[in-house]
Amino acid sequence: MAVKETRAPEPTAEEISAEAERLYGKGLADLGWRDPELERAARLTWKINRLKTARSAVIAAHVYQRAEIILGVADFVGDSYKLAKMCAESDAKRVVFCGVRFMAETAKVLNPEKEVLLPAPEAGCSLSESITAAQVRALKLKHPGAPVVTYINTSVEVKAESDVVVTSANAPKILRRLYVRHPKIVFIPDAMMGKNLAYELGKKLGEELVIWDGSCIVHDHFDSTSVEFYRKMYPGVKILAHFECTPGLVSVADFIGGTGDMMQWVADHKAPSYMLITECGLGDLARTRFPGKVFVPMCRLCPYMKATDLSRVLRALERPTASQRIEVPAAVRERARRPIKRMFELADDTCAS
Ligand code: SF4
């Protein structure tokens, strides 16, 4: 099929200057951006924002994305669960998903009629790549009757083999509900999160909760011993750790949860300073959302998340390549949709089971 090309016009010098001013006001200056970088980004954000309307597109950006994407062009910002739901509620014909492949696939499963574009098609995820559909089938044979609960950070093929999908925000609640009827649950693929869940729910690892040995390259290296040092250096600092961090780190944190929960916790509390132990993008976003609060850096960059930049977003809007277009075969899509829908039901407070 021929790819339709829609080029954005070139902005004038005045338009670039006005757009740079807008980016400045959005908080990029708080992150250390100066005029030359603002103007370079402004030329691209100006074009992207014009093309969005022409192409009936929305831009969904994960909180770990680059600040210029989140603040300059995104229509929706959030975790993968929130983004997929927001895309489903939008009237736009296409979604440019600034995130990694499994997120764009989830958006496609929930929005089959929309064109879903992933600007950085090679953006994978170490966690998602740690397990295959064939390995899930083997787990099911080994643990018959045990529901397979799958973290949302997995491929669409793995989701298609699963019983329920969960996010870091709703996993404890959903597992608690499933344990009412099931003595054993298989949780894939994040081993750290599995261990944290077993501890939180008081379940025996390997017996009541069977886990897989997958890990996130960003969260599994944070060092719990440095927390003590930072507590002395910043008296009163509150330590917030992502659910994918090691159990050792989680045990010394003041709060654990997903990215959305961490941001809400910061909004709800008054502390002298906060440390967000996760990907660096969340700290940047927090600094722009809460300019009066102090954030102590302790983060890592995710190379997959940072593969997307403004020029690739523009390319996806102007003339998407075949690899930027997310396609999921209808049969896989339908099978993957069921455990995602089950998550929506089980995460709902009105659910009885
Ligand atoms: S931060 Fe970890 S889980 Fe998220 S995309 Fe990167 S590797 Fe995957």
mmCIF file of C-alpha atoms and ligand atoms in Angstrom:
data_model
loop_
_atom_site.group_PDB
_atom_site.id
_atom_site.type_symbol
_atom_site.label_atom_id
_atom_site.label_comp_id
_atom_site.label_asym_id
_atom_site.label_seq_id
_atom_site.Cartn_x
_atom_site.Cartn_y
_atom_site.Cartn_z
ATOM 1 C CA MET A 1 0.000 0.000 0.000
ATOM 2 C CA ALA A 2 1.382 3.435 -0.935
ATOM 3 C CA VAL A 3 2.231 5.542 2.106
ATOM 4 C CA LYS A 4 0.562 8.919 2.148
ATOM 5 C CA GLU A 5 2.994 11.720 2.861
ATOM 6 C CA THR A 6 1.990 14.916 4.615
ATOM 7 C CA ARG A 7 4.749 17.444 5.111
ATOM 8 C CA ALA A 8 4.521 20.180 7.724
ATOM 9 C CA PRO A 9 5.304 23.722 6.535
ATOM 10 C CA GLU A 10 8.544 25.349 7.728
ATOM 11 C CA PRO A 11 7.989 27.756 10.645
ATOM 12 C CA THR A 12 9.144 31.366 10.307
ATOM 13 C CA ALA A 13 11.756 32.814 12.670
ATOM 14 C CA GLU A 14 8.972 34.536 14.643
ATOM 15 C CA GLU A 15 7.028 31.277 14.927
ATOM 16 C CA ILE A 16 10.105 29.431 16.187
ATOM 17 C CA SER A 17 10.749 32.141 18.733
ATOM 18 C CA ALA A 18 7.119 32.042 19.982
ATOM 19 C CA GLU A 19 7.230 28.236 20.179
ATOM 20 C CA ALA A 20 10.531 28.344 22.121
ATOM 21 C CA GLU A 21 8.859 30.749 24.546
ATOM 22 C CA ARG A 22 5.990 28.284 24.967
ATOM 23 C CA LEU A 23 8.431 25.423 25.706
ATOM 24 C CA TYR A 24 10.232 27.633 28.196
ATOM 25 C CA GLY A 25 6.936 28.237 30.000
ATOM 26 C CA LYS A 26 6.173 24.513 30.024
ATOM 27 C CA GLY A 27 9.138 23.874 32.298
ATOM 28 C CA LEU A 28 12.044 22.898 30.001
ATOM 29 C CA ALA A 29 14.026 25.827 31.401
ATOM 30 C CA ASP A 30 13.653 24.264 34.898
ATOM 31 C CA LEU A 31 15.481 21.229 33.508
ATOM 32 C CA GLY A 32 18.427 23.342 32.367
ATOM 33 C CA TRP A 33 17.454 23.970 28.720
ATOM 34 C CA ARG A 34 18.886 27.178 27.250
ATOM 35 C CA ASP A 35 17.912 29.217 24.161
ATOM 36 C CA PRO A 36 19.792 27.265 21.446
ATOM 37 C CA GLU A 37 18.332 23.906 22.574
ATOM 38 C CA LEU A 38 14.882 25.418 23.023
ATOM 39 C CA GLU A 39 14.948 26.843 19.488
ATOM 40 C CA ARG A 40 16.152 23.579 17.964
ATOM 41 C CA ALA A 41 13.330 21.688 19.712
ATOM 42 C CA ALA A 42 10.819 24.456 18.909
ATOM 43 C CA ARG A 43 11.232 24.001 15.145
ATOM 44 C CA LEU A 44 10.244 20.327 15.515
ATOM 45 C CA THR A 45 7.487 20.712 18.122
ATOM 46 C CA TRP A 46 5.908 23.489 16.017
ATOM 47 C CA LYS A 47 5.759 21.143 12.988
ATOM 48 C CA ILE A 48 4.578 18.126 14.994
ATOM 49 C CA ASN A 49 1.760 20.058 16.642
ATOM 50 C CA ARG A 50 0.532 21.314 13.264
ATOM 51 C CA LEU A 51 0.704 17.869 11.687
ATOM 52 C CA LYS A 52 -1.228 16.262 14.537
ATOM 53 C CA THR A 53 -4.346 18.141 13.501
ATOM 54 C CA ALA A 54 -3.809 17.537 9.781
ATOM 55 C CA ARG A 55 -3.358 13.786 10.367
ATOM 56 C CA SER A 56 -6.103 13.437 13.038
ATOM 57 C CA ALA A 57 -3.512 12.057 15.422
ATOM 58 C CA VAL A 58 -2.932 12.094 19.151
ATOM 59 C CA ILE A 59 0.432 11.649 20.805
ATOM 60 C CA ALA A 60 0.595 9.387 23.829
ATOM 61 C CA ALA A 61 3.805 9.602 25.873
ATOM 62 C CA HIS A 62 4.964 7.360 28.689
ATOM 63 C CA VAL A 63 6.290 9.203 31.751
ATOM 64 C CA TYR A 64 9.816 7.892 31.013
ATOM 65 C CA GLN A 65 9.951 9.678 27.653
ATOM 66 C CA ARG A 66 12.178 12.685 26.953
ATOM 67 C CA ALA A 67 10.956 15.919 28.560
ATOM 68 C CA GLU A 68 10.645 17.738 25.206
ATOM 69 C CA ILE A 69 8.181 15.081 24.026
ATOM 70 C CA ILE A 70 6.141 15.093 27.241
ATOM 71 C CA LEU A 71 6.044 18.875 27.581
ATOM 72 C CA GLY A 72 6.180 19.868 23.926
ATOM 73 C CA VAL A 73 3.882 17.581 21.925
ATOM 74 C CA ALA A 74 2.127 14.919 24.063
ATOM 75 C CA ASP A 75 -1.659 14.917 24.353
ATOM 76 C CA PHE A 76 -1.688 12.149 26.955
ATOM 77 C CA VAL A 77 1.010 11.388 29.530
ATOM 78 C CA GLY A 78 0.942 8.441 31.907
ATOM 79 C CA ASP A 79 1.835 4.795 32.483
ATOM 80 C CA SER A 80 1.065 2.193 29.827
ATOM 81 C CA TYR A 81 -2.309 1.267 31.349
ATOM 82 C CA LYS A 82 -3.515 4.849 31.591
ATOM 83 C CA LEU A 83 -2.277 5.632 28.078
ATOM 84 C CA ALA A 84 -4.020 2.637 26.492
ATOM 85 C CA LYS A 85 -7.304 3.649 28.154
ATOM 86 C CA MET A 86 -6.922 7.286 27.118
ATOM 87 C CA CYS A 87 -6.236 6.308 23.500
ATOM 88 C CA ALA A 88 -9.398 4.181 23.493
ATOM 89 C CA GLU A 89 -11.432 7.192 24.626
ATOM 90 C CA SER A 90 -10.032 9.491 21.933
ATOM 91 C CA ASP A 91 -11.787 10.172 18.614
ATOM 92 C CA ALA A 92 -8.489 10.495 16.741
ATOM 93 C CA LYS A 93 -7.832 8.187 13.787
ATOM 94 C CA ARG A 94 -4.233 7.521 14.703
ATOM 95 C CA VAL A 95 -2.073 7.308 17.783
ATOM 96 C CA VAL A 96 1.632 8.082 17.824
ATOM 97 C CA PHE A 97 2.835 6.068 20.794
ATOM 98 C CA CYS A 98 5.994 7.467 22.384
ATOM 99 C CA GLY A 99 7.073 4.510 24.457
ATOM 100 C CA VAL A 100 8.185 0.942 23.791
ATOM 101 C CA ARG A 101 6.780 -1.813 21.605
ATOM 102 C CA PHE A 102 4.677 -3.714 24.160
ATOM 103 C CA MET A 103 2.886 -0.464 25.041
ATOM 104 C CA ALA A 104 2.066 0.314 21.421
ATOM 105 C CA GLU A 105 0.838 -3.271 20.977
ATOM 106 C CA THR A 106 -1.473 -2.898 23.992
ATOM 107 C CA ALA A 107 -2.798 0.340 22.497
ATOM 108 C CA LYS A 108 -3.449 -1.493 19.204
ATOM 109 C CA VAL A 109 -5.256 -4.360 20.973
ATOM 110 C CA LEU A 110 -7.573 -1.868 22.662
ATOM 111 C CA ASN A 111 -7.908 0.352 19.585
ATOM 112 C CA PRO A 112 -7.927 -2.035 16.603
ATOM 113 C CA GLU A 113 -9.618 0.482 14.330
ATOM 114 C CA LYS A 114 -6.941 3.143 14.910
ATOM 115 C CA GLU A 115 -3.573 3.334 13.209
ATOM 116 C CA VAL A 116 -0.952 2.981 15.970
ATOM 117 C CA LEU A 117 2.529 4.291 15.177
ATOM 118 C CA LEU A 118 5.683 3.621 17.184
ATOM 119 C CA PRO A 119 8.311 6.263 16.242
ATOM 120 C CA ALA A 120 11.216 4.045 17.445
ATOM 121 C CA PRO A 121 10.248 0.574 16.164
ATOM 122 C CA GLU A 122 13.328 -1.073 17.681
ATOM 123 C CA ALA A 123 12.362 0.117 21.192
ATOM 124 C CA GLY A 124 11.916 -3.162 23.043
ATOM 125 C CA CYS A 125 12.135 -3.870 26.769
ATOM 126 C CA SER A 126 14.376 -6.295 28.673
ATOM 127 C CA LEU A 127 11.425 -7.428 30.769
ATOM 128 C CA SER A 128 9.112 -8.002 27.842
ATOM 129 C CA GLU A 129 11.834 -9.915 26.002
ATOM 130 C CA SER A 130 12.540 -12.213 28.964
ATOM 131 C CA ILE A 131 9.669 -14.591 28.178
ATOM 132 C CA THR A 132 8.035 -16.029 25.050
ATOM 133 C CA ALA A 133 4.555 -17.383 24.350
ATOM 134 C CA ALA A 134 5.993 -20.928 24.109
ATOM 135 C CA GLN A 135 7.505 -20.564 27.591
ATOM 136 C CA VAL A 136 4.129 -19.455 28.972
ATOM 137 C CA ARG A 137 2.483 -22.527 27.423
ATOM 138 C CA ALA A 138 5.107 -24.722 29.106
ATOM 139 C CA LEU A 139 4.434 -23.014 32.465
ATOM 140 C CA LYS A 140 0.728 -23.709 32.086
ATOM 141 C CA LEU A 141 1.432 -27.412 31.498
ATOM 142 C CA LYS A 142 3.686 -27.502 34.558
ATOM 143 C CA HIS A 143 1.165 -25.743 36.843
ATOM 144 C CA PRO A 144 -2.264 -26.864 35.633
ATOM 145 C CA GLY A 145 -5.183 -24.923 37.090
ATOM 146 C CA ALA A 146 -3.009 -22.032 38.329
ATOM 147 C CA PRO A 147 -4.012 -18.763 36.642
ATOM 148 C CA VAL A 148 -1.219 -17.035 34.736
ATOM 149 C CA VAL A 149 -1.057 -13.406 35.852
ATOM 150 C CA THR A 150 1.029 -11.345 33.473
ATOM 151 C CA TYR A 151 2.595 -7.949 34.046
ATOM 152 C CA ILE A 152 1.587 -5.507 31.311
ATOM 153 C CA ASN A 153 5.276 -5.220 30.276
ATOM 154 C CA THR A 154 5.042 -8.256 27.956
ATOM 155 C CA SER A 155 4.560 -8.922 24.257
ATOM 156 C CA VAL A 156 1.100 -9.273 22.792
ATOM 157 C CA GLU A 157 1.788 -12.986 22.110
ATOM 158 C CA VAL A 158 2.555 -13.563 25.813
ATOM 159 C CA LYS A 159 -0.573 -11.677 26.847
ATOM 160 C CA ALA A 160 -2.580 -13.874 24.473
ATOM 161 C CA GLU A 161 -1.497 -16.945 26.518
ATOM 162 C CA SER A 162 -2.372 -15.325 29.870
ATOM 163 C CA ASP A 163 -5.418 -15.291 32.133
ATOM 164 C CA VAL A 164 -5.125 -11.796 33.592
ATOM 165 C CA VAL A 165 -2.882 -8.820 32.859
ATOM 166 C CA VAL A 166 -1.812 -6.542 35.738
ATOM 167 C CA THR A 167 0.092 -3.290 36.210
ATOM 168 C CA SER A 168 2.347 -2.348 39.101
ATOM 169 C CA ALA A 169 -0.506 -0.231 40.486
ATOM 170 C CA ASN A 170 -3.193 -2.927 40.525
ATOM 171 C CA ALA A 171 -1.189 -6.186 40.878
ATOM 172 C CA PRO A 172 -1.572 -6.585 44.696
ATOM 173 C CA LYS A 173 -5.321 -5.963 44.533
ATOM 174 C CA ILE A 174 -5.892 -8.350 41.620
ATOM 175 C CA LEU A 175 -3.759 -11.120 43.113
ATOM 176 C CA ARG A 176 -5.614 -10.821 46.435
ATOM 177 C CA ARG A 177 -8.879 -11.309 44.569
ATOM 178 C CA LEU A 178 -7.586 -14.301 42.629
ATOM 179 C CA TYR A 179 -6.247 -15.992 45.783
ATOM 180 C CA VAL A 180 -9.825 -16.189 47.113
ATOM 181 C CA ARG A 181 -10.407 -18.967 44.560
ATOM 182 C CA HIS A 182 -6.949 -20.170 43.612
ATOM 183 C CA PRO A 183 -4.319 -21.576 46.008
ATOM 184 C CA LYS A 184 -1.539 -21.133 43.447
ATOM 185 C CA ILE A 185 -0.820 -18.346 40.926
ATOM 186 C CA VAL A 186 1.850 -18.077 38.246
ATOM 187 C CA PHE A 187 3.177 -14.514 37.976
ATOM 188 C CA ILE A 188 5.319 -13.491 34.976
ATOM 189 C CA PRO A 189 7.794 -12.142 33.991
ATOM 190 C CA ASP A 190 9.334 -9.793 36.604
ATOM 191 C CA ALA A 191 11.132 -11.753 39.354
ATOM 192 C CA MET A 192 11.660 -8.662 41.547
ATOM 193 C CA MET A 193 8.042 -7.668 41.399
ATOM 194 C CA GLY A 194 7.044 -11.302 42.014
ATOM 195 C CA LYS A 195 9.181 -11.406 45.165
ATOM 196 C CA ASN A 196 7.791 -8.066 46.347
ATOM 197 C CA LEU A 197 4.246 -9.311 45.761
ATOM 198 C CA ALA A 198 4.874 -12.589 47.617
ATOM 199 C CA TYR A 199 6.194 -10.596 50.590
ATOM 200 C CA GLU A 200 3.314 -8.102 50.551
ATOM 201 C CA LEU A 201 0.647 -10.806 50.258
ATOM 202 C CA GLY A 202 2.321 -13.267 52.641
ATOM 203 C CA LYS A 203 2.568 -16.032 49.999
ATOM 204 C CA LYS A 204 5.207 -18.757 49.703
ATOM 205 C CA LEU A 205 7.438 -18.292 46.681
ATOM 206 C CA GLY A 206 7.522 -21.307 44.389
ATOM 207 C CA GLU A 207 4.474 -22.869 46.044
ATOM 208 C CA GLU A 208 1.671 -20.305 46.285
ATOM 209 C CA LEU A 209 3.317 -17.826 43.920
ATOM 210 C CA VAL A 210 5.380 -19.214 41.045
ATOM 211 C CA ILE A 211 7.546 -16.541 39.412
ATOM 212 C CA TRP A 212 9.670 -16.174 36.281
ATOM 213 C CA ASP A 213 13.254 -14.932 36.145
ATOM 214 C CA GLY A 214 12.726 -11.770 34.067
ATOM 215 C CA SER A 215 14.042 -8.355 35.050
ATOM 216 C CA CYS A 216 14.098 -4.723 34.051
ATOM 217 C CA ILE A 217 17.617 -3.475 33.314
ATOM 218 C CA VAL A 218 16.753 -0.114 34.846
ATOM 219 C CA HIS A 219 15.287 -1.195 38.182
ATOM 220 C CA ASP A 220 17.217 -4.325 39.108
ATOM 221 C CA HIS A 221 20.556 -2.563 39.769
ATOM 222 C CA PHE A 222 19.610 0.085 42.311
ATOM 223 C CA ASP A 223 21.628 -0.329 45.464
ATOM 224 C CA SER A 224 19.800 -0.391 48.802
ATOM 225 C CA THR A 225 22.961 0.388 50.806
ATOM 226 C CA SER A 226 23.203 3.910 49.334
ATOM 227 C CA VAL A 227 19.758 4.759 50.732
ATOM 228 C CA GLU A 228 21.202 4.998 54.246
ATOM 229 C CA PHE A 229 23.845 7.432 52.995
ATOM 230 C CA TYR A 230 21.207 9.653 51.347
ATOM 231 C CA ARG A 231 19.011 9.595 54.448
ATOM 232 C CA LYS A 232 21.936 11.064 56.438
ATOM 233 C CA MET A 233 22.800 13.582 53.742
ATOM 234 C CA TYR A 234 19.203 14.770 53.244
ATOM 235 C CA PRO A 235 17.433 14.559 56.638
ATOM 236 C CA GLY A 236 13.736 13.824 56.218
ATOM 237 C CA VAL A 237 14.074 12.696 52.571
ATOM 238 C CA LYS A 238 11.275 10.371 51.499
ATOM 239 C CA ILE A 239 12.352 7.401 49.404
ATOM 240 C CA LEU A 240 9.889 6.218 46.764
ATOM 241 C CA ALA A 241 10.773 3.007 44.905
ATOM 242 C CA HIS A 242 9.171 1.404 41.876
ATOM 243 C CA PHE A 243 7.626 -2.046 42.313
ATOM 244 C CA GLU A 244 10.229 -3.461 39.870
ATOM 245 C CA CYS A 245 13.109 -2.641 42.284
ATOM 246 C CA THR A 246 14.823 -5.352 44.327
ATOM 247 C CA PRO A 247 13.166 -6.556 47.563
ATOM 248 C CA GLY A 248 16.201 -5.199 49.476
ATOM 249 C CA LEU A 249 15.558 -1.702 48.181
ATOM 250 C CA VAL A 250 11.795 -1.946 48.590
ATOM 251 C CA SER A 251 12.315 -2.905 52.257
ATOM 252 C CA VAL A 252 14.077 0.419 53.000
ATOM 253 C CA ALA A 253 11.727 2.659 50.965
ATOM 254 C CA ASP A 254 8.963 4.827 52.425
ATOM 255 C CA PHE A 255 6.635 3.993 49.559
ATOM 256 C CA ILE A 256 6.504 1.464 46.723
ATOM 257 C CA GLY A 257 4.239 1.529 43.688
ATOM 258 C CA GLY A 258 3.937 2.313 40.003
ATOM 259 C CA THR A 259 4.865 5.645 38.434
ATOM 260 C CA GLY A 260 1.356 7.110 38.762
ATOM 261 C CA ASP A 261 1.216 6.171 42.459
ATOM 262 C CA MET A 262 4.635 7.727 43.048
ATOM 263 C CA MET A 263 3.573 11.045 41.513
ATOM 264 C CA GLN A 264 0.363 11.028 43.564
ATOM 265 C CA TRP A 265 2.325 10.298 46.740
ATOM 266 C CA VAL A 266 4.541 13.316 46.104
ATOM 267 C CA ALA A 267 1.452 15.469 45.470
ATOM 268 C CA ASP A 268 -0.142 14.293 48.745
ATOM 269 C CA HIS A 269 2.853 14.698 51.058
ATOM 270 C CA LYS A 270 4.911 17.547 52.462
ATOM 271 C CA ALA A 271 8.513 16.432 52.896
ATOM 272 C CA PRO A 272 11.799 18.372 52.788
ATOM 273 C CA SER A 273 12.873 16.288 49.762
ATOM 274 C CA TYR A 274 11.980 13.199 47.724
ATOM 275 C CA MET A 275 13.987 10.516 45.959
ATOM 276 C CA LEU A 276 12.203 8.754 43.087
ATOM 277 C CA ILE A 277 14.032 5.474 42.479
ATOM 278 C CA THR A 278 13.076 4.619 38.922
ATOM 279 C CA GLU A 279 13.798 5.761 35.356
ATOM 280 C CA CYS A 280 15.090 9.364 35.190
ATOM 281 C CA GLY A 281 12.129 10.637 33.139
ATOM 282 C CA LEU A 282 9.848 10.514 36.181
ATOM 283 C CA GLY A 283 12.162 12.809 38.153
ATOM 284 C CA ASP A 284 12.210 15.330 35.273
ATOM 285 C CA LEU A 285 8.431 15.274 35.091
ATOM 286 C CA ALA A 286 8.134 15.648 38.872
ATOM 287 C CA ARG A 287 10.461 18.678 38.838
ATOM 288 C CA THR A 288 8.260 20.432 36.284
ATOM 289 C CA ARG A 289 4.969 19.431 37.973
ATOM 290 C CA PHE A 290 6.086 20.307 41.508
ATOM 291 C CA PRO A 291 8.491 23.240 41.078
ATOM 292 C CA GLY A 292 8.409 24.060 44.816
ATOM 293 C CA LYS A 293 9.579 20.598 45.888
ATOM 294 C CA VAL A 294 13.129 19.235 46.128
ATOM 295 C CA PHE A 295 14.099 16.023 44.326
ATOM 296 C CA VAL A 296 17.280 14.125 45.139
ATOM 297 C CA PRO A 297 18.578 12.320 42.036
ATOM 298 C CA MET A 298 18.840 8.499 42.100
ATOM 299 C CA CYS A 299 17.726 7.227 38.729
ATOM 300 C CA ARG A 300 18.785 5.338 35.606
ATOM 301 C CA LEU A 301 18.060 5.987 31.952
ATOM 302 C CA CYS A 302 16.173 3.329 30.002
ATOM 303 C CA PRO A 303 17.829 3.062 26.568
ATOM 304 C CA TYR A 304 14.614 1.695 25.058
ATOM 305 C CA MET A 305 12.497 4.577 26.321
ATOM 306 C CA LYS A 306 15.018 7.170 25.224
ATOM 307 C CA ALA A 307 15.166 5.809 21.651
ATOM 308 C CA THR A 308 12.283 8.111 20.708
ATOM 309 C CA ASP A 309 13.097 11.714 19.879
ATOM 310 C CA LEU A 310 11.252 14.595 18.240
ATOM 311 C CA SER A 311 12.637 13.948 14.755
ATOM 312 C CA ARG A 312 11.350 10.356 14.811
ATOM 313 C CA VAL A 313 7.935 11.531 16.028
ATOM 314 C CA LEU A 314 7.841 13.977 13.111
ATOM 315 C CA ARG A 315 8.828 11.231 10.673
ATOM 316 C CA ALA A 316 6.028 8.957 11.981
ATOM 317 C CA LEU A 317 3.518 11.724 11.323
ATOM 318 C CA GLU A 318 4.890 12.844 7.956
ATOM 319 C CA ARG A 319 5.664 9.533 6.334
ATOM 320 C CA PRO A 320 5.517 6.498 8.634
ATOM 321 C CA THR A 321 7.690 3.553 7.684
ATOM 322 C CA ALA A 322 6.193 0.061 7.615
ATOM 323 C CA SER A 323 8.135 -0.809 10.772
ATOM 324 C CA GLN A 324 6.711 2.199 12.625
ATOM 325 C CA ARG A 325 3.174 0.938 11.986
ATOM 326 C CA ILE A 326 2.034 -1.543 14.665
ATOM 327 C CA GLU A 327 0.129 -4.536 13.292
ATOM 328 C CA VAL A 328 -1.255 -7.352 15.438
ATOM 329 C CA PRO A 329 -2.996 -10.307 13.737
ATOM 330 C CA ALA A 330 -6.714 -10.344 14.577
ATOM 331 C CA ALA A 331 -6.596 -13.786 16.249
ATOM 332 C CA VAL A 332 -3.736 -12.775 18.588
ATOM 333 C CA ARG A 333 -5.395 -9.425 19.245
ATOM 334 C CA GLU A 334 -8.633 -11.053 20.339
ATOM 335 C CA ARG A 335 -6.872 -13.527 22.637
ATOM 336 C CA ALA A 336 -4.742 -10.749 24.168
ATOM 337 C CA ARG A 337 -7.791 -8.552 24.667
ATOM 338 C CA ARG A 338 -9.434 -11.018 27.080
ATOM 339 C CA PRO A 339 -6.810 -10.870 29.897
ATOM 340 C CA ILE A 340 -6.594 -7.085 29.518
ATOM 341 C CA LYS A 341 -10.375 -6.781 29.868
ATOM 342 C CA ARG A 342 -10.186 -9.149 32.854
ATOM 343 C CA MET A 343 -7.732 -6.710 34.441
ATOM 344 C CA PHE A 344 -10.216 -3.855 33.990
ATOM 345 C CA GLU A 345 -12.912 -5.982 35.701
ATOM 346 C CA LEU A 346 -10.733 -7.176 38.592
ATOM 347 C CA ALA A 347 -9.234 -3.732 39.206
ATOM 348 C CA ASP A 348 -12.730 -2.292 39.457
ATOM 349 C CA ASP A 349 -13.801 -1.760 43.080
ATOM 350 C CA THR A 350 -17.305 -3.033 42.325
ATOM 351 C CA CYS A 351 -15.926 -6.469 41.292
ATOM 352 C CA ALA A 352 -17.034 -9.156 43.737
ATOM 353 C CA SER A 353 -14.521 -11.903 42.875
HETATM 354 S S1 SF4 B 1 12.299 0.849 32.218
HETATM 355 FE FE1 SF4 B 1 12.565 -1.391 32.333
HETATM 356 S S2 SF4 B 1 10.483 -2.220 32.131
HETATM 357 FE FE2 SF4 B 1 10.440 -0.075 31.369
HETATM 358 S S3 SF4 B 1 10.834 -0.228 29.163
HETATM 359 FE FE3 SF4 B 1 12.822 0.110 30.150
HETATM 360 S S4 SF4 B 1 13.616 -1.983 30.431
HETATM 361 FE FE4 SF4 B 1 11.415 -2.187 30.064
#
